[in-house]
Each structure stands twice: as C-alpha cells, then as structure tokens.
mmCIF file of C-alpha atoms and ligand atoms in Angstrom:
data_model
loop_
_atom_site.group_PDB
_atom_site.id
_atom_site.type_symbol
_atom_site.label_atom_id
_atom_site.label_comp_id
_atom_site.label_asym_id
_atom_site.label_seq_id
_atom_site.Cartn_x
_atom_site.Cartn_y
_atom_site.Cartn_z
ATOM 1 C CA UNK A 42 3.352 -2.047 63.069
ATOM 2 C CA UNK A 43 5.907 -2.630 60.375
ATOM 3 C CA UNK A 44 3.693 -5.422 59.069
ATOM 4 C CA UNK A 45 0.630 -3.109 59.019
ATOM 5 C CA UNK A 46 2.515 -0.343 57.180
ATOM 6 C CA UNK A 47 3.679 -2.842 54.566
ATOM 7 C CA UNK A 48 0.152 -4.166 54.150
ATOM 8 C CA UNK A 49 -1.183 -0.598 53.784
ATOM 9 C CA UNK A 50 1.411 0.246 51.138
ATOM 10 C CA UNK A 51 0.751 -3.035 49.306
ATOM 11 C CA UNK A 52 -2.992 -2.414 49.136
ATOM 12 C CA UNK A 53 -2.333 1.154 47.912
ATOM 13 C CA UNK A 54 -0.198 -0.214 45.075
ATOM 14 C CA UNK A 55 -2.874 -2.807 44.306
ATOM 15 C CA UNK A 56 -5.571 -0.122 43.981
ATOM 16 C CA UNK A 57 -3.360 1.944 41.637
ATOM 17 C CA UNK A 58 -2.694 -1.176 39.539
ATOM 18 C CA UNK A 59 -6.413 -1.981 39.365
ATOM 19 C CA UNK A 60 -7.249 1.566 38.257
ATOM 20 C CA UNK A 61 -4.548 1.390 35.592
ATOM 21 C CA UNK A 62 -5.860 -1.960 34.349
ATOM 22 C CA UNK A 63 -9.390 -0.565 34.142
ATOM 23 C CA UNK A 64 -8.213 2.452 32.146
ATOM 24 C CA UNK A 65 -6.332 0.123 29.784
ATOM 25 C CA UNK A 66 -9.363 -2.097 29.215
ATOM 26 C CA UNK A 67 -11.540 0.962 28.522
ATOM 27 C CA UNK A 68 -9.101 2.304 25.929
ATOM 28 C CA UNK A 69 -8.765 -1.116 24.260
ATOM 29 C CA UNK A 70 -12.569 -1.322 24.036
ATOM 30 C CA UNK A 71 -12.624 2.047 22.334
ATOM 31 C CA UNK A 72 -10.064 0.926 19.793
ATOM 32 C CA UNK A 73 -11.911 -2.268 19.023
ATOM 33 C CA UNK A 74 -15.118 -0.354 18.361
ATOM 34 C CA UNK A 75 -13.328 1.742 15.764
ATOM 35 C CA UNK A 76 -11.280 -0.892 14.069
ATOM 36 C CA UNK A 77 -12.326 -1.491 10.475
ATOM 37 C CA UNK A 78 -11.216 -5.103 10.723
ATOM 38 C CA UNK A 79 -12.682 -6.258 13.969
ATOM 39 C CA UNK A 80 -11.541 -9.744 14.849
ATOM 40 C CA UNK A 81 -14.115 -11.108 17.197
ATOM 41 C CA UNK A 82 -12.856 -13.709 19.560
ATOM 42 C CA UNK A 83 -15.050 -16.506 20.700
ATOM 43 C CA UNK A 84 -16.962 -15.918 23.868
ATOM 44 C CA UNK A 85 -19.026 -18.397 25.777
ATOM 45 C CA UNK A 86 -22.455 -16.977 26.417
ATOM 46 C CA UNK A 87 -24.762 -18.205 29.111
ATOM 47 C CA UNK A 88 -27.800 -19.090 27.054
ATOM 48 C CA UNK A 89 -29.491 -16.844 24.544
ATOM 49 C CA UNK A 90 -32.876 -15.839 23.202
ATOM 50 C CA UNK A 91 -34.834 -17.669 20.524
ATOM 51 C CA UNK A 92 -33.204 -17.913 17.116
ATOM 52 C CA UNK A 93 -34.173 -15.268 14.683
ATOM 53 C CA UNK A 94 -35.137 -16.039 11.145
ATOM 54 C CA UNK A 95 -33.706 -14.142 8.220
ATOM 55 C CA UNK A 96 -35.907 -11.147 7.592
ATOM 56 C CA UNK A 97 -34.624 -8.568 5.137
ATOM 57 C CA UNK A 98 -35.008 -4.950 6.139
ATOM 58 C CA UNK A 99 -36.366 -5.795 9.559
ATOM 59 C CA UNK A 100 -34.584 -6.369 12.805
ATOM 60 C CA UNK A 101 -36.371 -9.382 14.229
ATOM 61 C CA UNK A 102 -34.856 -9.887 17.592
ATOM 62 C CA UNK A 103 -35.716 -10.102 21.215
ATOM 63 C CA UNK A 104 -34.545 -7.462 23.622
ATOM 64 C CA UNK A 105 -32.569 -10.134 25.466
ATOM 65 C CA UNK A 106 -30.707 -11.318 22.409
ATOM 66 C CA UNK A 107 -30.170 -7.709 21.442
ATOM 67 C CA UNK A 108 -28.690 -6.745 24.750
ATOM 68 C CA UNK A 109 -26.279 -9.649 24.628
ATOM 69 C CA UNK A 110 -25.093 -8.526 21.240
ATOM 70 C CA UNK A 111 -25.042 -4.805 22.038
ATOM 71 C CA UNK A 112 -27.660 -4.002 19.402
ATOM 72 C CA UNK A 113 -30.927 -2.094 19.345
ATOM 73 C CA UNK A 114 -33.491 -2.480 22.075
ATOM 74 C CA UNK A 115 -37.211 -2.705 21.398
ATOM 75 C CA UNK A 116 -37.703 0.979 22.206
ATOM 76 C CA UNK A 117 -35.135 1.905 19.614
ATOM 77 C CA UNK A 118 -32.450 3.084 22.027
ATOM 78 C CA UNK A 119 -28.955 1.670 21.885
ATOM 79 C CA UNK A 120 -28.187 -0.635 24.719
ATOM 80 C CA UNK A 121 -24.434 -0.090 24.718
ATOM 81 C CA UNK A 122 -23.349 1.312 28.033
ATOM 82 C CA UNK A 123 -21.290 4.200 26.696
ATOM 83 C CA UNK A 124 -22.087 6.645 23.908
ATOM 84 C CA UNK A 125 -20.208 5.766 20.751
ATOM 85 C CA UNK A 126 -18.150 8.719 19.580
ATOM 86 C CA UNK A 127 -18.046 9.759 15.935
ATOM 87 C CA UNK A 128 -15.677 7.642 13.891
ATOM 88 C CA UNK A 129 -12.332 8.798 12.666
ATOM 89 C CA UNK A 130 -12.435 8.313 8.909
ATOM 90 C CA UNK A 131 -8.844 7.761 7.928
ATOM 91 C CA UNK A 132 -9.259 7.124 4.242
ATOM 92 C CA UNK A 133 -11.571 7.987 1.411
ATOM 93 C CA UNK A 134 -13.969 5.149 2.096
ATOM 94 C CA UNK A 135 -17.556 5.958 2.667
ATOM 95 C CA UNK A 136 -18.811 5.904 6.189
ATOM 96 C CA UNK A 137 -22.578 5.403 6.236
ATOM 97 C CA UNK A 138 -22.756 7.360 9.475
ATOM 98 C CA UNK A 139 -21.494 10.393 7.636
ATOM 99 C CA UNK A 140 -22.793 10.216 4.092
ATOM 100 C CA UNK A 141 -26.518 9.810 3.517
ATOM 101 C CA UNK A 142 -26.938 7.338 6.310
ATOM 102 C CA UNK A 143 -27.526 9.314 9.466
ATOM 103 C CA UNK A 144 -29.834 6.617 10.766
ATOM 104 C CA UNK A 145 -27.016 4.081 10.849
ATOM 105 C CA UNK A 146 -24.836 4.331 13.884
ATOM 106 C CA UNK A 147 -22.432 1.596 12.940
ATOM 107 C CA UNK A 148 -20.540 0.451 9.920
ATOM 108 C CA UNK A 149 -22.086 -2.383 7.945
ATOM 109 C CA UNK A 150 -20.762 -5.576 9.404
ATOM 110 C CA UNK A 151 -19.771 -8.688 7.501
ATOM 111 C CA UNK A 152 -19.380 -12.009 9.313
ATOM 112 C CA UNK A 153 -16.958 -14.258 7.469
ATOM 113 C CA UNK A 154 -14.423 -17.051 7.446
ATOM 114 C CA UNK A 155 -11.280 -15.954 5.678
ATOM 115 C CA UNK A 156 -10.968 -19.062 3.510
ATOM 116 C CA UNK A 157 -14.640 -19.095 2.494
ATOM 117 C CA UNK A 158 -15.059 -18.268 -1.226
ATOM 118 C CA UNK A 159 -18.645 -17.116 -0.675
ATOM 119 C CA UNK A 160 -17.406 -14.680 1.961
ATOM 120 C CA UNK A 161 -14.772 -13.371 -0.437
ATOM 121 C CA UNK A 162 -17.554 -12.646 -2.933
ATOM 122 C CA UNK A 163 -19.172 -10.376 -0.374
ATOM 123 C CA UNK A 164 -15.876 -8.772 0.608
ATOM 124 C CA UNK A 165 -15.118 -8.011 -3.037
ATOM 125 C CA UNK A 166 -18.043 -5.647 -3.525
ATOM 126 C CA UNK A 167 -17.196 -3.678 -0.384
ATOM 127 C CA UNK A 168 -13.628 -3.322 -1.662
ATOM 128 C CA UNK A 169 -14.617 -2.463 -5.219
ATOM 129 C CA UNK A 170 -16.959 0.258 -3.996
ATOM 130 C CA UNK A 171 -14.651 1.455 -1.253
ATOM 131 C CA UNK A 172 -17.236 1.013 1.468
ATOM 132 C CA UNK A 173 -15.869 1.017 4.970
ATOM 133 C CA UNK A 174 -17.109 -1.922 7.014
ATOM 134 C CA UNK A 175 -16.398 -4.118 9.980
ATOM 135 C CA UNK A 176 -15.145 -7.580 9.187
ATOM 136 C CA UNK A 177 -15.966 -10.128 11.856
ATOM 137 C CA UNK A 178 -14.095 -13.407 11.636
ATOM 138 C CA UNK A 179 -16.077 -16.166 13.310
ATOM 139 C CA UNK A 180 -14.348 -19.224 14.709
ATOM 140 C CA UNK A 181 -15.119 -22.218 12.513
ATOM 141 C CA UNK A 182 -16.848 -24.031 15.371
ATOM 142 C CA UNK A 183 -18.839 -21.013 16.527
ATOM 143 C CA UNK A 184 -22.411 -22.112 15.971
ATOM 144 C CA UNK A 185 -24.019 -19.535 18.251
ATOM 145 C CA UNK A 186 -23.111 -16.368 16.386
ATOM 146 C CA UNK A 187 -24.458 -17.296 12.941
ATOM 147 C CA UNK A 188 -27.435 -19.120 14.485
ATOM 148 C CA UNK A 189 -28.338 -15.995 16.438
ATOM 149 C CA UNK A 190 -28.272 -14.004 13.227
ATOM 150 C CA UNK A 191 -29.826 -16.237 10.561
ATOM 151 C CA UNK A 192 -30.938 -19.397 12.325
ATOM 152 C CA UNK A 193 -28.106 -21.642 11.090
ATOM 153 C CA UNK A 194 -24.331 -21.925 10.811
ATOM 154 C CA UNK A 195 -23.470 -20.272 7.535
ATOM 155 C CA UNK A 196 -21.243 -17.481 6.288
ATOM 156 C CA UNK A 197 -21.184 -14.827 4.953
ATOM 157 C CA UNK A 198 -23.763 -12.765 6.836
ATOM 158 C CA UNK A 199 -24.324 -9.040 6.366
ATOM 159 C CA UNK A 200 -25.626 -7.017 9.275
ATOM 160 C CA UNK A 201 -26.572 -3.374 8.963
ATOM 161 C CA UNK A 202 -27.685 -2.087 12.305
ATOM 162 C CA UNK A 203 -30.281 0.630 12.443
ATOM 163 C CA UNK A 204 -31.240 2.977 15.219
ATOM 164 C CA UNK A 205 -34.763 1.624 15.437
ATOM 165 C CA UNK A 206 -36.424 -1.733 14.785
ATOM 166 C CA UNK A 207 -37.240 -1.977 11.106
ATOM 167 C CA UNK A 208 -34.236 0.054 9.999
ATOM 168 C CA UNK A 209 -31.638 -2.657 10.122
ATOM 169 C CA UNK A 210 -31.050 -5.676 8.001
ATOM 170 C CA UNK A 211 -29.552 -9.123 8.392
ATOM 171 C CA UNK A 212 -28.827 -11.014 5.210
ATOM 172 C CA UNK A 213 -27.216 -14.348 4.352
ATOM 173 C CA UNK A 214 -26.399 -15.589 0.814
ATOM 174 C CA UNK A 215 -23.338 -14.130 -0.827
ATOM 175 C CA UNK A 216 -24.969 -13.123 -4.103
ATOM 176 C CA UNK A 217 -27.833 -11.365 -2.304
ATOM 177 C CA UNK A 218 -25.274 -9.453 -0.265
ATOM 178 C CA UNK A 219 -23.256 -8.511 -3.352
ATOM 179 C CA UNK A 220 -26.375 -7.293 -5.141
ATOM 180 C CA UNK A 221 -27.652 -5.390 -2.121
ATOM 181 C CA UNK A 222 -24.357 -3.611 -1.538
ATOM 182 C CA UNK A 223 -23.841 -2.914 -5.236
ATOM 183 C CA UNK A 224 -27.313 -1.433 -5.649
ATOM 184 C CA UNK A 225 -28.101 -0.013 -2.240
ATOM 185 C CA UNK A 226 -28.732 3.703 -2.064
ATOM 186 C CA UNK A 227 -28.748 3.567 1.689
ATOM 187 C CA UNK A 228 -25.191 2.364 2.019
ATOM 188 C CA UNK A 229 -24.501 5.111 -0.474
ATOM 189 C CA UNK A 230 -21.643 4.106 -2.723
ATOM 190 C CA UNK A 231 -22.745 5.298 -6.133
ATOM 191 C CA UNK A 232 -24.224 3.549 -9.125
ATOM 192 C CA UNK A 233 -24.211 -0.242 -9.519
ATOM 193 C CA UNK A 234 -20.839 -1.430 -10.736
ATOM 194 C CA UNK A 235 -21.265 -5.061 -11.669
ATOM 195 C CA UNK A 236 -22.384 -6.423 -15.012
ATOM 196 C CA UNK A 237 -24.638 -9.497 -14.805
ATOM 197 C CA UNK A 238 -23.380 -13.078 -15.126
ATOM 198 C CA UNK A 239 -22.413 -13.663 -18.759
ATOM 199 C CA UNK A 240 -23.708 -17.221 -18.737
ATOM 200 C CA UNK A 241 -20.401 -18.485 -20.170
ATOM 201 C CA UNK A 242 -20.469 -22.272 -19.967
ATOM 202 C CA UNK A 243 -16.671 -22.533 -20.373
ATOM 203 C CA UNK A 244 -16.148 -20.834 -17.013
ATOM 204 C CA UNK A 245 -18.501 -23.163 -15.207
ATOM 205 C CA UNK A 246 -16.965 -26.229 -16.860
ATOM 206 C CA UNK A 247 -13.495 -24.992 -15.982
ATOM 207 C CA UNK A 248 -14.420 -24.529 -12.327
ATOM 208 C CA UNK A 249 -15.863 -28.046 -12.220
ATOM 209 C CA UNK A 250 -12.715 -29.458 -13.816
ATOM 210 C CA UNK A 251 -10.372 -28.106 -11.140
ATOM 211 C CA UNK A 252 -12.605 -28.787 -8.130
ATOM 212 C CA UNK A 253 -10.938 -31.995 -7.022
ATOM 213 C CA UNK A 254 -7.239 -31.058 -7.058
ATOM 214 C CA UNK A 255 -8.220 -27.682 -5.566
ATOM 215 C CA UNK A 256 -9.930 -29.354 -2.623
ATOM 216 C CA UNK A 257 -7.030 -31.719 -1.970
ATOM 217 C CA UNK A 258 -4.510 -28.897 -2.017
ATOM 218 C CA UNK A 259 -6.366 -26.166 -0.191
ATOM 219 C CA UNK A 260 -8.198 -27.977 2.608
ATOM 220 C CA UNK A 261 -5.167 -29.259 4.521
ATOM 221 C CA UNK A 262 -3.500 -25.878 4.154
ATOM 222 C CA UNK A 263 -6.516 -23.970 5.466
ATOM 223 C CA UNK A 264 -6.970 -26.301 8.395
ATOM 224 C CA UNK A 265 -3.312 -26.138 9.359
ATOM 225 C CA UNK A 266 -2.627 -22.491 8.722
ATOM 226 C CA UNK A 267 -1.678 -20.600 11.836
ATOM 227 C CA UNK A 268 -2.825 -17.361 10.240
ATOM 228 C CA UNK A 269 -6.494 -17.868 9.470
ATOM 229 C CA UNK A 270 -8.583 -16.390 12.298
ATOM 230 C CA UNK A 271 -11.407 -18.929 11.938
ATOM 231 C CA UNK A 272 -8.906 -21.684 12.742
ATOM 232 C CA UNK A 273 -7.271 -20.067 15.759
ATOM 233 C CA UNK A 274 -8.624 -22.800 18.032
ATOM 234 C CA UNK A 275 -7.923 -26.508 17.886
ATOM 235 C CA UNK A 276 -11.641 -27.261 18.162
ATOM 236 C CA UNK A 277 -12.281 -25.008 15.162
ATOM 237 C CA UNK A 278 -9.691 -26.839 13.078
ATOM 238 C CA UNK A 279 -11.130 -30.211 14.070
ATOM 239 C CA UNK A 280 -14.644 -29.072 13.185
ATOM 240 C CA UNK A 281 -13.500 -28.038 9.734
ATOM 241 C CA UNK A 282 -11.689 -31.314 9.060
ATOM 242 C CA UNK A 283 -14.702 -33.328 10.215
ATOM 243 C CA UNK A 284 -17.084 -31.352 7.998
ATOM 244 C CA UNK A 285 -14.819 -31.380 4.937
ATOM 245 C CA UNK A 286 -13.825 -34.998 4.386
ATOM 246 C CA UNK A 287 -11.623 -36.041 1.479
ATOM 247 C CA UNK A 288 -11.660 -39.457 -0.159
ATOM 248 C CA UNK A 289 -8.992 -41.760 -1.574
ATOM 249 C CA UNK A 290 -6.833 -40.685 0.137
ATOM 250 C CA UNK A 291 -8.909 -39.382 2.996
ATOM 251 C CA UNK A 292 -6.253 -38.163 5.383
ATOM 252 C CA UNK A 293 -5.296 -34.515 5.178
ATOM 253 C CA UNK A 294 -1.679 -35.558 5.855
ATOM 254 C CA UNK A 295 -1.531 -37.847 2.840
ATOM 255 C CA UNK A 296 -3.228 -35.311 0.603
ATOM 256 C CA UNK A 297 -0.667 -32.742 1.688
ATOM 257 C CA UNK A 298 2.253 -35.117 1.094
ATOM 258 C CA UNK A 299 1.010 -35.869 -2.416
ATOM 259 C CA UNK A 300 0.733 -32.159 -3.291
ATOM 260 C CA UNK A 301 2.990 -32.529 -6.356
ATOM 261 C CA UNK A 302 0.402 -34.777 -8.048
ATOM 262 C CA UNK A 303 -2.477 -32.380 -7.490
ATOM 263 C CA UNK A 304 -0.304 -29.387 -8.457
ATOM 264 C CA UNK A 305 0.490 -31.065 -11.787
ATOM 265 C CA UNK A 306 -3.224 -31.613 -12.504
ATOM 266 C CA UNK A 307 -4.133 -28.084 -11.476
ATOM 267 C CA UNK A 308 -1.346 -26.504 -13.527
ATOM 268 C CA UNK A 309 -2.795 -28.054 -16.668
ATOM 269 C CA UNK A 310 -6.151 -26.519 -15.821
ATOM 270 C CA UNK A 311 -4.677 -23.100 -15.114
ATOM 271 C CA UNK A 312 -2.993 -23.089 -18.537
ATOM 272 C CA UNK A 313 -6.425 -23.443 -20.130
ATOM 273 C CA UNK A 314 -7.811 -20.591 -18.030
ATOM 274 C CA UNK A 315 -4.996 -18.335 -19.187
ATOM 275 C CA UNK A 316 -6.622 -18.019 -22.597
ATOM 276 C CA UNK A 317 -10.098 -17.409 -21.219
ATOM 277 C CA UNK A 318 -9.566 -14.046 -19.501
ATOM 278 C CA UNK A 319 -10.892 -11.069 -21.488
ATOM 279 C CA UNK A 320 -8.777 -8.411 -19.811
ATOM 280 C CA UNK A 321 -6.251 -9.613 -17.236
ATOM 281 C CA UNK A 322 -4.645 -6.171 -16.833
ATOM 282 C CA UNK A 323 -7.942 -4.513 -15.926
ATOM 283 C CA UNK A 324 -9.037 -7.497 -13.873
ATOM 284 C CA UNK A 325 -12.118 -8.801 -15.635
ATOM 285 C CA UNK A 326 -12.759 -12.187 -17.162
ATOM 286 C CA UNK A 327 -15.700 -11.600 -19.527
ATOM 287 C CA UNK A 328 -16.037 -8.917 -22.198
ATOM 288 C CA UNK A 329 -17.615 -5.659 -21.096
ATOM 289 C CA UNK A 330 -16.012 -5.103 -17.708
ATOM 290 C CA UNK A 331 -16.180 -6.421 -14.179
ATOM 291 C CA UNK A 332 -19.153 -8.698 -13.638
ATOM 292 C CA UNK A 333 -20.639 -11.412 -11.468
ATOM 293 C CA UNK A 334 -18.343 -13.803 -13.394
ATOM 294 C CA UNK A 335 -15.440 -12.200 -11.533
ATOM 295 C CA UNK A 336 -17.315 -12.330 -8.234
ATOM 296 C CA UNK A 337 -17.538 -16.088 -8.818
ATOM 297 C CA UNK A 338 -14.054 -16.727 -10.210
ATOM 298 C CA UNK A 339 -11.677 -14.613 -8.147
ATOM 299 C CA UNK A 340 -12.429 -16.246 -4.747
ATOM 300 C CA UNK A 341 -11.651 -19.722 -6.178
ATOM 301 C CA UNK A 342 -8.317 -18.576 -7.570
ATOM 302 C CA UNK A 343 -7.460 -16.629 -4.444
ATOM 303 C CA UNK A 344 -7.867 -19.832 -2.431
ATOM 304 C CA UNK A 345 -5.310 -21.556 -4.655
ATOM 305 C CA UNK A 346 -2.740 -18.890 -3.839
ATOM 306 C CA UNK A 347 -2.140 -20.693 -0.529
ATOM 307 C CA UNK A 348 -0.447 -23.544 -2.435
ATOM 308 C CA UNK A 349 3.302 -23.119 -2.500
ATOM 309 C CA UNK A 350 4.852 -24.263 -5.772
ATOM 310 C CA UNK A 351 1.692 -23.733 -7.832
ATOM 311 C CA UNK A 352 2.651 -21.398 -10.682
ATOM 312 C CA UNK A 353 -0.049 -19.167 -12.089
ATOM 313 C CA UNK A 354 0.383 -18.538 -15.823
ATOM 314 C CA UNK A 355 0.859 -14.846 -16.730
ATOM 315 C CA UNK A 356 -2.729 -13.829 -17.494
ATOM 316 C CA UNK A 357 -4.163 -15.613 -14.468
ATOM 317 C CA UNK A 358 -1.443 -14.093 -12.284
ATOM 318 C CA UNK A 359 -2.122 -10.564 -13.574
ATOM 319 C CA UNK A 360 -5.873 -11.094 -13.196
ATOM 320 C CA UNK A 361 -5.753 -12.180 -9.561
ATOM 321 C CA UNK A 362 -3.188 -9.580 -8.591
ATOM 322 C CA UNK A 363 -5.186 -6.724 -10.125
ATOM 323 C CA UNK A 364 -8.447 -7.936 -8.621
ATOM 324 C CA UNK A 365 -6.831 -8.422 -5.247
ATOM 325 C CA UNK A 366 -5.835 -4.742 -5.281
ATOM 326 C CA UNK A 367 -9.175 -3.513 -6.622
ATOM 327 C CA UNK A 368 -11.207 -5.527 -4.152
ATOM 328 C CA UNK A 369 -8.819 -5.093 -1.217
ATOM 329 C CA UNK A 370 -8.852 -8.838 -0.579
ATOM 330 C CA UNK A 371 -5.302 -10.014 -0.012
ATOM 331 C CA UNK A 372 -3.962 -13.135 -1.685
ATOM 332 C CA UNK A 373 -2.355 -15.876 0.403
ATOM 333 C CA UNK A 374 0.808 -15.862 -1.739
ATOM 334 C CA UNK A 375 3.128 -14.602 1.002
ATOM 335 C CA UNK A 376 1.990 -17.239 3.470
ATOM 336 C CA UNK A 377 1.749 -20.139 0.995
ATOM 337 C CA UNK A 378 3.021 -23.531 2.135
HETATM 338 N N1 GSH B 498 -25.200 -20.246 -0.745
HETATM 339 C C1 GSH B 498 -24.379 -19.730 0.295
HETATM 340 C C2 GSH B 498 -23.279 -20.722 0.603
HETATM 341 C C3 GSH B 498 -22.400 -20.260 1.741
HETATM 342 C C4 GSH B 498 -21.554 -21.390 2.290
HETATM 343 O O1 GSH B 498 -21.691 -22.572 1.897
HETATM 344 N N2 GSH B 498 -20.697 -21.058 3.232
HETATM 345 C C5 GSH B 498 -19.934 -22.074 3.893
HETATM 346 C C6 GSH B 498 -18.516 -21.629 4.195
HETATM 347 S S1 GSH B 498 -17.560 -21.561 2.733
HETATM 348 C C7 GSH B 498 -20.577 -22.357 5.231
HETATM 349 O O2 GSH B 498 -20.868 -21.455 5.973
HETATM 350 N N3 GSH B 498 -20.816 -23.632 5.499
HETATM 351 C C8 GSH B 498 -21.323 -24.065 6.754
HETATM 352 C C9 GSH B 498 -20.237 -24.465 7.680
HETATM 353 O O3 GSH B 498 -19.060 -24.162 7.434
HETATM 354 O O4 GSH B 498 -20.559 -25.045 8.689
HETATM 355 C C10 GSH B 498 -23.815 -18.372 -0.129
HETATM 356 O O5 GSH B 498 -23.621 -18.174 -1.339
HETATM 357 O O6 GSH B 498 -23.593 -17.520 0.739
#
C-alpha cells in the first residue's frame, strides 16, 4: 500500500512537472517569434522538398517545404499552428505589419553569417533606415537552409514573407538587397538614402592592397571566436577553415602567431586610408554623403576590428565608429584577440 501511495504521488508530481515544462516551452516559443535578433539554431530535418530557384517577388515553393519552414501554404493560409499575435514595437523602427504593409505578417528576415562582409552590407541599410527585421544567423556548415531558399549555400539572403503566394520575395546578392530595401515602398522606410558608387579607383586599389594581411589576420580569429553564432559548432568551424585556405604559411595557427607581421603591413595601409575619407565625423567616405562606397568599405574595416593590437588612425577610427552607430552593426573591438 505504502508503495502504491508513493507511486501515485510520484506520478502526480511528474504530471505537474510535465505541464510546467510545456508551459515554459510555449512561452519561450512566443519570445523567439518576437525577438528582433532571432538566432536560429541548427536543426536536422528529415528530407525536404525540391530546391527552389531565386524568383524575385514570387514565392516559389512547395507546400511541403513551406510547412517545414512555417511559411505560406499554397492556399495562402499560414501554416503555423498558433495565431501570431501583433508585435510589440519597442522602438521607433518601422514594422511593416503596422505601416503600409498590412499584407506582411512577419518582419523582413535576413539570413547572415556575422563575419560575412556581404551580409554586413545588407545589415547596414536596415540599420540606416531603421527598419525592424529578424536576423537569422546560419551555422557555417548549414547547407540546407540557404539551399532551400536560393538553391545554393550563400549569404546574405533576404526573405519577405507574404500572406499569399506571389506577395513574398526571396533575394540573394547583397547589392540587390541593399537597393531593394533602400528603394522599396513596400517595406516603407522613406526615400532612397544612398548615393551611387562614386567609381573612385583609389578605394578599389586600396581594398586590393590590404586583402592579404586582412585575410591572414581575420580568418583565424573568426574561426576561433567563441562569440560568432555561425561558428558555434565544431563542424561549422572546420567547414570554414577547409573552404578558406591560406598559403605560405597555410596553417591558421602559424598565421595567428605571426600576427605582428601582418599588423605592421596593414597599419601602413590604414595610414593611407586616413587621408581618403571625405567626412569621417559624419561617416561617409566620398563627397556628397553616404553612398554605396560606404556599403562596400565599412564591412571590410569592421572585420579588421577583431584584430587586437591593430591601431586605426584617427579618421578611420571615427569613420567606423560613426558608421557602426548609424548602421547599428557593432564592431568587434571589445572582443578583439
Ligand atoms: N555576390 C554575393 C557574394 C556573397 C558571398 O560570397 N557570401 C559568402 C560569405 S561571406 C558565402 O556565402 N560563401 C559561401 C560559403 O560560405 O559557403 C553577394 O554580394 O551577396
């Protein structure tokens, strides 16, 4: 009898614990849906539908693939199991569900790697125009997610989900994304902001001149950083190292150990750049205001901020700090090593 009573009490406690756990999971799910920086962890899916090709302004997907990703079904109804409540807009950023975008149920979503300069280009325009969005960090060895979206492993990818087929859009290519977001009336963030590329050859030549020391310094640091979400898994770090070989010396360890040499070369280059910035205090590099030149330059310099001991001369420092604030893309300075 005593044994039976104990068993009864134990199962009662178990049921209460299970109910509590379920409630916790439900509330966590709610929070994740509303987070503006959604870090998506890798999941292993059991097979998936045929790969979709990039098709601007059209959601080309099978119902199966859609259901797996919680998107729009062929009949235009959302396949998520629970209704999604209205968002809480905590800052002044524009929420396309509220302003001029009733047909969009979700925030625009940007799939990125944190260290990827092309992804930073795309992030910059969202920051500059104060457009609220979901940021999805893919693991560096996640082939399925980008392949599902655009047919290959590549970042960044923009996804704007519509209520019905034909209303959404999936777009690769950083400069296309920047242009679309800068000019889009549907996302609704005012007039275009960016001036065109200036065509300055000195900027291009400068970027070419620092490419090698930049690679040697930044790659080992990205791959070994504990803080970059795309490298949270060992397999992701190994994938990156395998796909980004260095030569003479080839090992990431040796390149890291010889940092002082590459820092010396890079510092010379940065001194030259210091005299090439039109307005460091306002954060633009070519006369006339912020332009595609800045969309190209800032991500490269931001990546160098992960190198401890690399001093940025005053104009370059002011330029990256101002642009970091304006674009809401943090520098790596505080986690440099
Ligand atoms: N032209 C593309 C280039 C994008 C690109 O090369 N992205 C890199 C990451 S920085 C990538 O996804 N590479 C494939 C890979 O990492 O496997 C763009 O501007 O968006």
